[in-house]
Amino acid sequence: MKFLENMINMYGEQGKTWLASLPEITANLSAAWNLRDLKEHDNLSFNYVLDGLQNNRPVILKIGIDQASVKNEVAALSAFQGYGMVELLATDLEHSAMLLERLIPGKTLTTLIPAQDSTALKIACNVIDRLHQAPIPANNKFPTLAHLLQVLDQDWDLPQQYLSTARSLRDTLLKDTSHDVLLHGDLHFDNILSNADSWAVIDPKGVIGNATYDKIGCLLREPLAKLLQVADLRALLTARMQTIAQHFGLEPKVILDWTYMHTVMAICWCIEDKQDPGKMLEFLQIIAAMRT
């Protein structure tokens, strides 16, 4: 199971201990929050997530292993309330747990891709517009985008050209701080879900930085596995760039530069988390060719 492997690969003995404690933590939270009919998600990756009911209200119970990360996510969820973010109902930071509304029907934008790719992308752009209206909280402790991108400065097992290009792009793209906002930080299509007749966002990282990071970030690259199966991927990416450029008033070169930098950063994170970066590297080569 991917979830178990991820926890053990990333956290070792701590991960094993945490996994063994989940039944007791879940039982205690169920009693405290009056939860029932809990059922774990099939596609767990880095958090323990269950569907259930609180009284008769559909809810999500999410438990993490990294307390600092969960604390930051709770702060981001709170800051984004009223701007298209899933509703945060309760928290238990001692157990790195949060209770969230369950979005209904809860289908992700990924389900529209590639058949309705243009529709999915336009929905994502509109969601971003709404998210970025959220004010940056006073005295916040969110990390900055510059801090996140320091990962590029490490000596990774990658061709030096990839890293040097990404570092150069970062230093150029982050010079402009006039458009800094509270960023979601991981806004891919699986984090945008249908909710009645609208769409809502889940899993914010909470980062302060240039708004373009969310506007491009994952939108050109995801869902990666599906995209790499598209026969004429370059044509699809060109169409996506046109939509993003028109919606946000960005130049195609800027879109490609941010995407290149973001993809190298994602590759570094894959390596750090002991994940296979193969598909990311394949995509990076396509973006590199489009930049020339």
Tab-separated table of C-alpha atoms in Angstrom:
chain	number	residue	atom	x	y	z
A	1	MET	CA	0.000	0.000	0.000
A	2	LYS	CA	1.457	3.342	-1.105
A	3	PHE	CA	0.472	5.117	2.107
A	4	LEU	CA	2.276	2.626	4.336
A	5	GLU	CA	5.354	2.675	2.109
A	6	ASN	CA	5.437	6.474	2.087
A	7	MET	CA	5.261	6.727	5.859
A	8	ILE	CA	7.969	4.131	6.445
A	9	ASN	CA	10.245	5.425	3.654
A	10	MET	CA	9.982	9.009	4.866
A	11	TYR	CA	9.827	8.578	8.644
A	12	GLY	CA	11.299	5.154	9.412
A	13	GLU	CA	10.591	3.924	12.946
A	14	GLN	CA	8.617	7.084	13.725
A	15	GLY	CA	6.368	6.271	10.778
A	16	LYS	CA	5.846	2.692	11.983
A	17	THR	CA	4.959	3.890	15.484
A	18	TRP	CA	2.547	6.485	14.136
A	19	LEU	CA	0.833	3.971	11.848
A	20	ALA	CA	0.373	1.590	14.783
A	21	SER	CA	-1.195	4.389	16.842
A	22	LEU	CA	-3.789	5.395	14.230
A	23	PRO	CA	-6.596	3.062	15.413
A	24	GLU	CA	-6.391	4.471	18.965
A	25	ILE	CA	-6.145	8.093	17.759
A	26	THR	CA	-9.103	7.581	15.431
A	27	ALA	CA	-11.208	6.024	18.212
A	28	ASN	CA	-10.431	8.875	20.609
A	29	LEU	CA	-11.264	11.528	18.014
A	30	SER	CA	-14.467	9.711	17.083
A	31	ALA	CA	-15.586	9.823	20.695
A	32	ALA	CA	-14.575	13.468	21.176
A	33	TRP	CA	-16.225	14.693	17.958
A	34	ASN	CA	-19.192	12.287	17.869
A	35	LEU	CA	-18.133	10.646	14.617
A	36	ARG	CA	-19.511	7.439	13.111
A	37	ASP	CA	-19.374	5.296	9.972
A	38	LEU	CA	-15.740	6.200	9.314
A	39	LYS	CA	-14.201	4.720	6.184
A	40	GLU	CA	-10.641	5.365	5.059
A	41	HIS	CA	-9.942	6.696	1.572
A	42	ASP	CA	-8.616	4.321	-1.053
A	43	ASN	CA	-5.937	6.674	-2.401
A	44	LEU	CA	-4.080	7.643	0.762
A	45	SER	CA	-0.644	9.151	0.199
A	46	PHE	CA	0.812	11.274	3.028
A	47	ASN	CA	-2.107	11.720	5.471
A	48	TYR	CA	-4.656	9.389	7.027
A	49	VAL	CA	-8.040	10.496	5.661
A	50	LEU	CA	-11.488	9.056	6.397
A	51	ASP	CA	-15.049	9.815	5.341
A	52	GLY	CA	-17.747	9.713	7.976
A	53	LEU	CA	-20.621	11.442	9.689
A	54	GLN	CA	-20.816	13.852	12.598
A	55	ASN	CA	-24.391	13.380	13.744
A	56	ASN	CA	-25.848	13.334	10.219
A	57	ARG	CA	-23.422	15.772	8.615
A	58	PRO	CA	-20.931	14.352	6.069
A	59	VAL	CA	-17.387	15.064	7.265
A	60	ILE	CA	-13.750	14.278	6.598
A	61	LEU	CA	-11.324	13.271	9.360
A	62	LYS	CA	-7.718	14.017	8.409
A	63	ILE	CA	-4.759	12.998	10.580
A	64	GLY	CA	-1.139	13.841	9.783
A	65	ILE	CA	2.212	12.738	11.110
A	66	ASP	CA	3.983	16.106	10.826
A	67	GLN	CA	2.585	18.385	13.532
A	68	ALA	CA	4.224	21.538	12.165
A	69	SER	CA	2.827	20.896	8.689
A	70	VAL	CA	-0.661	20.253	10.064
A	71	LYS	CA	-0.511	23.414	12.173
A	72	ASN	CA	0.404	25.425	9.071
A	73	GLU	CA	-2.412	23.811	7.089
A	74	VAL	CA	-4.933	24.642	9.812
A	75	ALA	CA	-3.788	28.268	9.702
A	76	ALA	CA	-4.164	28.299	5.909
A	77	LEU	CA	-7.620	26.717	6.066
A	78	SER	CA	-8.691	29.397	8.539
A	79	ALA	CA	-7.228	32.227	6.460
A	80	PHE	CA	-8.947	31.025	3.286
A	81	GLN	CA	-12.403	30.546	4.863
A	82	GLY	CA	-15.004	32.327	2.736
A	83	TYR	CA	-12.814	32.335	-0.362
A	84	GLY	CA	-13.663	28.970	-1.857
A	85	MET	CA	-11.901	26.785	0.711
A	86	VAL	CA	-13.409	23.687	2.318
A	87	GLU	CA	-14.861	24.475	5.767
A	88	LEU	CA	-12.731	23.667	8.797
A	89	LEU	CA	-14.996	22.325	11.584
A	90	ALA	CA	-12.631	21.361	14.397
A	91	THR	CA	-8.969	20.745	15.168
A	92	ASP	CA	-6.899	18.675	17.586
A	93	LEU	CA	-3.306	19.811	17.092
A	94	GLU	CA	-2.007	17.460	19.783
A	95	HIS	CA	-2.908	14.572	17.475
A	96	SER	CA	-2.285	16.556	14.246
A	97	ALA	CA	-5.950	16.105	13.336
A	98	MET	CA	-8.616	18.212	11.699
A	99	LEU	CA	-12.302	17.753	10.968
A	100	LEU	CA	-13.544	19.141	7.659
A	101	GLU	CA	-16.806	19.361	5.791
A	102	ARG	CA	-17.157	16.628	3.161
A	103	LEU	CA	-17.712	18.153	-0.252
A	104	ILE	CA	-20.646	16.625	-2.149
A	105	PRO	CA	-20.453	15.115	-4.754
A	106	GLY	CA	-16.718	15.669	-4.295
A	107	LYS	CA	-15.467	14.752	-7.765
A	108	THR	CA	-12.090	16.260	-8.598
A	109	LEU	CA	-11.323	18.391	-11.639
A	110	THR	CA	-9.026	15.586	-12.761
A	111	THR	CA	-12.123	13.611	-13.769
A	112	LEU	CA	-12.708	16.151	-16.578
A	113	ILE	CA	-9.251	15.642	-18.079
A	114	PRO	CA	-8.431	15.198	-20.925
A	115	ALA	CA	-11.944	15.053	-22.410
A	116	GLN	CA	-12.912	18.482	-21.027
A	117	ASP	CA	-9.439	19.864	-20.473
A	118	SER	CA	-10.285	23.459	-21.376
A	119	THR	CA	-13.308	23.474	-19.053
A	120	ALA	CA	-11.258	22.085	-16.155
A	121	LEU	CA	-8.532	24.672	-16.639
A	122	LYS	CA	-10.973	27.590	-16.750
A	123	ILE	CA	-12.624	26.372	-13.543
A	124	ALA	CA	-9.196	26.205	-11.883
A	125	CYS	CA	-8.359	29.741	-13.009
A	126	ASN	CA	-11.606	31.072	-11.535
A	127	VAL	CA	-10.958	29.218	-8.282
A	128	ILE	CA	-7.518	30.826	-8.058
A	129	ASP	CA	-8.990	34.290	-8.590
A	130	ARG	CA	-11.266	33.763	-5.609
A	131	LEU	CA	-8.594	32.243	-3.360
A	132	HIS	CA	-6.210	35.115	-3.955
A	133	GLN	CA	-8.755	37.604	-2.646
A	134	ALA	CA	-8.080	36.285	0.858
A	135	PRO	CA	-6.032	38.844	2.816
A	136	ILE	CA	-2.681	37.863	4.257
A	137	PRO	CA	-3.278	37.487	8.034
A	138	ALA	CA	-1.432	39.907	10.283
A	139	ASN	CA	1.467	38.387	12.240
A	140	ASN	CA	1.198	35.159	10.260
A	141	LYS	CA	3.888	32.488	10.423
A	142	PHE	CA	3.453	31.101	6.925
A	143	PRO	CA	6.661	30.157	5.094
A	144	THR	CA	7.666	32.248	2.105
A	145	LEU	CA	7.986	31.000	-1.435
A	146	ALA	CA	11.639	32.024	-1.363
A	147	HIS	CA	12.128	29.703	1.606
A	148	LEU	CA	10.475	26.777	-0.199
A	149	LEU	CA	12.618	27.320	-3.268
A	150	GLN	CA	15.814	27.025	-1.247
A	151	VAL	CA	15.426	23.308	-1.946
A	152	LEU	CA	16.962	24.075	-5.352
A	153	ASP	CA	20.251	25.036	-3.676
A	154	GLN	CA	20.937	21.534	-2.432
A	155	ASP	CA	23.167	19.100	-4.302
A	156	TRP	CA	20.629	16.747	-5.866
A	157	ASP	CA	21.353	13.764	-8.099
A	158	LEU	CA	20.205	15.613	-11.211
A	159	PRO	CA	21.900	16.979	-14.333
A	160	GLN	CA	23.570	20.234	-13.266
A	161	GLN	CA	21.924	22.113	-16.123
A	162	TYR	CA	18.456	21.470	-14.678
A	163	LEU	CA	19.414	22.855	-11.294
A	164	SER	CA	21.399	25.842	-12.560
A	165	THR	CA	18.583	26.871	-14.916
A	166	ALA	CA	15.951	26.529	-12.178
A	167	ARG	CA	18.076	28.550	-9.740
A	168	SER	CA	18.593	31.314	-12.287
A	169	LEU	CA	14.864	31.435	-13.063
A	170	ARG	CA	14.010	31.532	-9.358
A	171	ASP	CA	16.338	34.465	-8.721
A	172	THR	CA	14.750	36.374	-11.592
A	173	LEU	CA	11.086	35.472	-11.010
A	174	LEU	CA	11.111	36.188	-7.277
A	175	LYS	CA	12.514	39.713	-7.643
A	176	ASP	CA	8.995	41.093	-8.037
A	177	THR	CA	7.228	40.967	-4.666
A	178	SER	CA	4.461	43.411	-5.603
A	179	HIS	CA	2.074	40.550	-6.393
A	180	ASP	CA	2.683	38.537	-3.224
A	181	VAL	CA	-0.455	36.895	-1.811
A	182	LEU	CA	-1.425	34.023	0.445
A	183	LEU	CA	-0.830	31.038	-1.809
A	184	HIS	CA	-2.474	27.639	-1.707
A	185	GLY	CA	0.942	26.224	-2.568
A	186	ASP	CA	-0.154	22.916	-4.121
A	187	LEU	CA	-3.094	23.789	-6.327
A	188	HIS	CA	-3.397	20.842	-8.694
A	189	PHE	CA	-6.612	19.488	-10.191
A	190	ASP	CA	-7.097	16.808	-7.513
A	191	ASN	CA	-7.297	19.557	-4.886
A	192	ILE	CA	-10.306	21.217	-6.541
A	193	LEU	CA	-13.558	19.327	-5.857
A	194	SER	CA	-17.179	19.700	-6.907
A	195	ASN	CA	-19.416	20.981	-4.128
A	196	ALA	CA	-23.143	21.144	-5.026
A	197	ASP	CA	-23.225	23.472	-8.040
A	198	SER	CA	-19.793	25.047	-7.426
A	199	TRP	CA	-16.176	24.067	-6.739
A	200	ALA	CA	-14.119	24.195	-3.556
A	201	VAL	CA	-10.474	23.704	-2.643
A	202	ILE	CA	-8.790	21.333	-0.200
A	203	ASP	CA	-5.293	20.699	1.235
A	204	PRO	CA	-3.747	24.199	1.287
A	205	LYS	CA	-0.051	24.389	2.131
A	206	GLY	CA	-0.177	28.067	3.081
A	207	VAL	CA	2.723	30.036	1.589
A	208	ILE	CA	3.375	33.756	1.065
A	209	GLY	CA	4.665	34.605	-2.383
A	210	ASN	CA	4.137	35.676	-5.953
A	211	ALA	CA	0.587	34.928	-7.126
A	212	THR	CA	1.947	33.452	-10.362
A	213	TYR	CA	3.131	30.391	-8.447
A	214	ASP	CA	-0.474	29.232	-7.931
A	215	LYS	CA	-1.580	30.478	-11.357
A	216	ILE	CA	0.902	28.266	-13.145
A	217	GLY	CA	2.444	25.893	-10.620
A	218	CYS	CA	0.720	22.586	-11.263
A	219	LEU	CA	-1.831	23.756	-13.839
A	220	LEU	CA	0.353	23.121	-16.867
A	221	ARG	CA	1.817	19.856	-15.559
A	222	GLU	CA	-1.023	18.006	-13.868
A	223	PRO	CA	-2.459	15.390	-13.825
A	224	LEU	CA	0.933	14.184	-14.993
A	225	ALA	CA	0.190	10.501	-15.566
A	226	LYS	CA	-2.823	11.354	-17.756
A	227	LEU	CA	-0.979	14.068	-19.670
A	228	LEU	CA	1.913	11.837	-20.621
A	229	GLN	CA	-0.579	9.516	-22.331
A	230	VAL	CA	-1.880	12.292	-24.617
A	231	ALA	CA	-0.783	11.708	-28.213
A	232	ASP	CA	-0.025	15.358	-29.023
A	233	LEU	CA	0.968	16.654	-25.611
A	234	ARG	CA	2.733	19.716	-26.955
A	235	ALA	CA	-0.498	20.885	-28.617
A	236	LEU	CA	-2.414	20.372	-25.362
A	237	LEU	CA	0.196	22.300	-23.394
A	238	THR	CA	0.119	25.124	-25.942
A	239	ALA	CA	-3.669	25.335	-25.606
A	240	ARG	CA	-3.351	25.413	-21.815
A	241	MET	CA	-0.764	28.174	-22.014
A	242	GLN	CA	-3.091	30.244	-24.195
A	243	THR	CA	-5.920	29.884	-21.665
A	244	ILE	CA	-3.672	30.780	-18.722
A	245	ALA	CA	-2.114	33.693	-20.609
A	246	GLN	CA	-5.493	35.149	-21.552
A	247	HIS	CA	-7.053	34.681	-18.130
A	248	PHE	CA	-4.190	36.072	-16.055
A	249	GLY	CA	-2.536	38.391	-18.580
A	250	LEU	CA	0.756	36.488	-18.611
A	251	GLU	CA	3.289	36.025	-21.396
A	252	PRO	CA	3.872	32.458	-22.666
A	253	LYS	CA	7.590	32.746	-21.843
A	254	VAL	CA	6.760	33.596	-18.221
A	255	ILE	CA	4.437	30.602	-18.030
A	256	LEU	CA	7.145	28.261	-19.337
A	257	ASP	CA	9.776	29.741	-17.020
A	258	TRP	CA	7.619	29.288	-13.903
A	259	THR	CA	6.640	25.781	-15.009
A	260	TYR	CA	10.271	24.780	-15.561
A	261	MET	CA	11.329	26.091	-12.145
A	262	HIS	CA	8.315	24.525	-10.414
A	263	THR	CA	8.926	21.151	-12.052
A	264	VAL	CA	12.583	21.040	-11.003
A	265	MET	CA	11.488	21.893	-7.449
A	266	ALA	CA	8.914	19.069	-7.574
A	267	ILE	CA	11.615	16.667	-8.784
A	268	CYS	CA	13.810	17.637	-5.829
A	269	TRP	CA	10.924	16.949	-3.467
A	270	CYS	CA	10.318	13.564	-5.130
A	271	ILE	CA	13.932	12.595	-4.535
A	272	GLU	CA	13.797	13.888	-0.951
A	273	ASP	CA	10.661	11.824	-0.256
A	274	LYS	CA	12.210	8.742	-1.880
A	275	GLN	CA	9.654	8.844	-4.701
A	276	ASP	CA	10.331	8.072	-8.371
A	277	PRO	CA	10.831	11.351	-10.318
A	278	GLY	CA	10.821	9.627	-13.709
A	279	LYS	CA	7.576	11.096	-15.048
A	280	MET	CA	8.517	14.561	-13.773
A	281	LEU	CA	11.829	14.337	-15.601
A	282	GLU	CA	10.038	13.292	-18.769
A	283	PHE	CA	7.766	16.317	-18.513
A	284	LEU	CA	10.688	18.633	-17.753
A	285	GLN	CA	12.367	17.635	-20.997
A	286	ILE	CA	9.214	18.616	-22.904
A	287	ILE	CA	9.081	22.008	-21.181
A	288	ALA	CA	12.806	22.526	-21.806
A	289	ALA	CA	12.250	21.893	-25.519
A	290	MET	CA	9.329	24.346	-25.600
A	291	ARG	CA	11.518	27.060	-24.009
A	292	THR	CA	14.117	26.878	-26.780
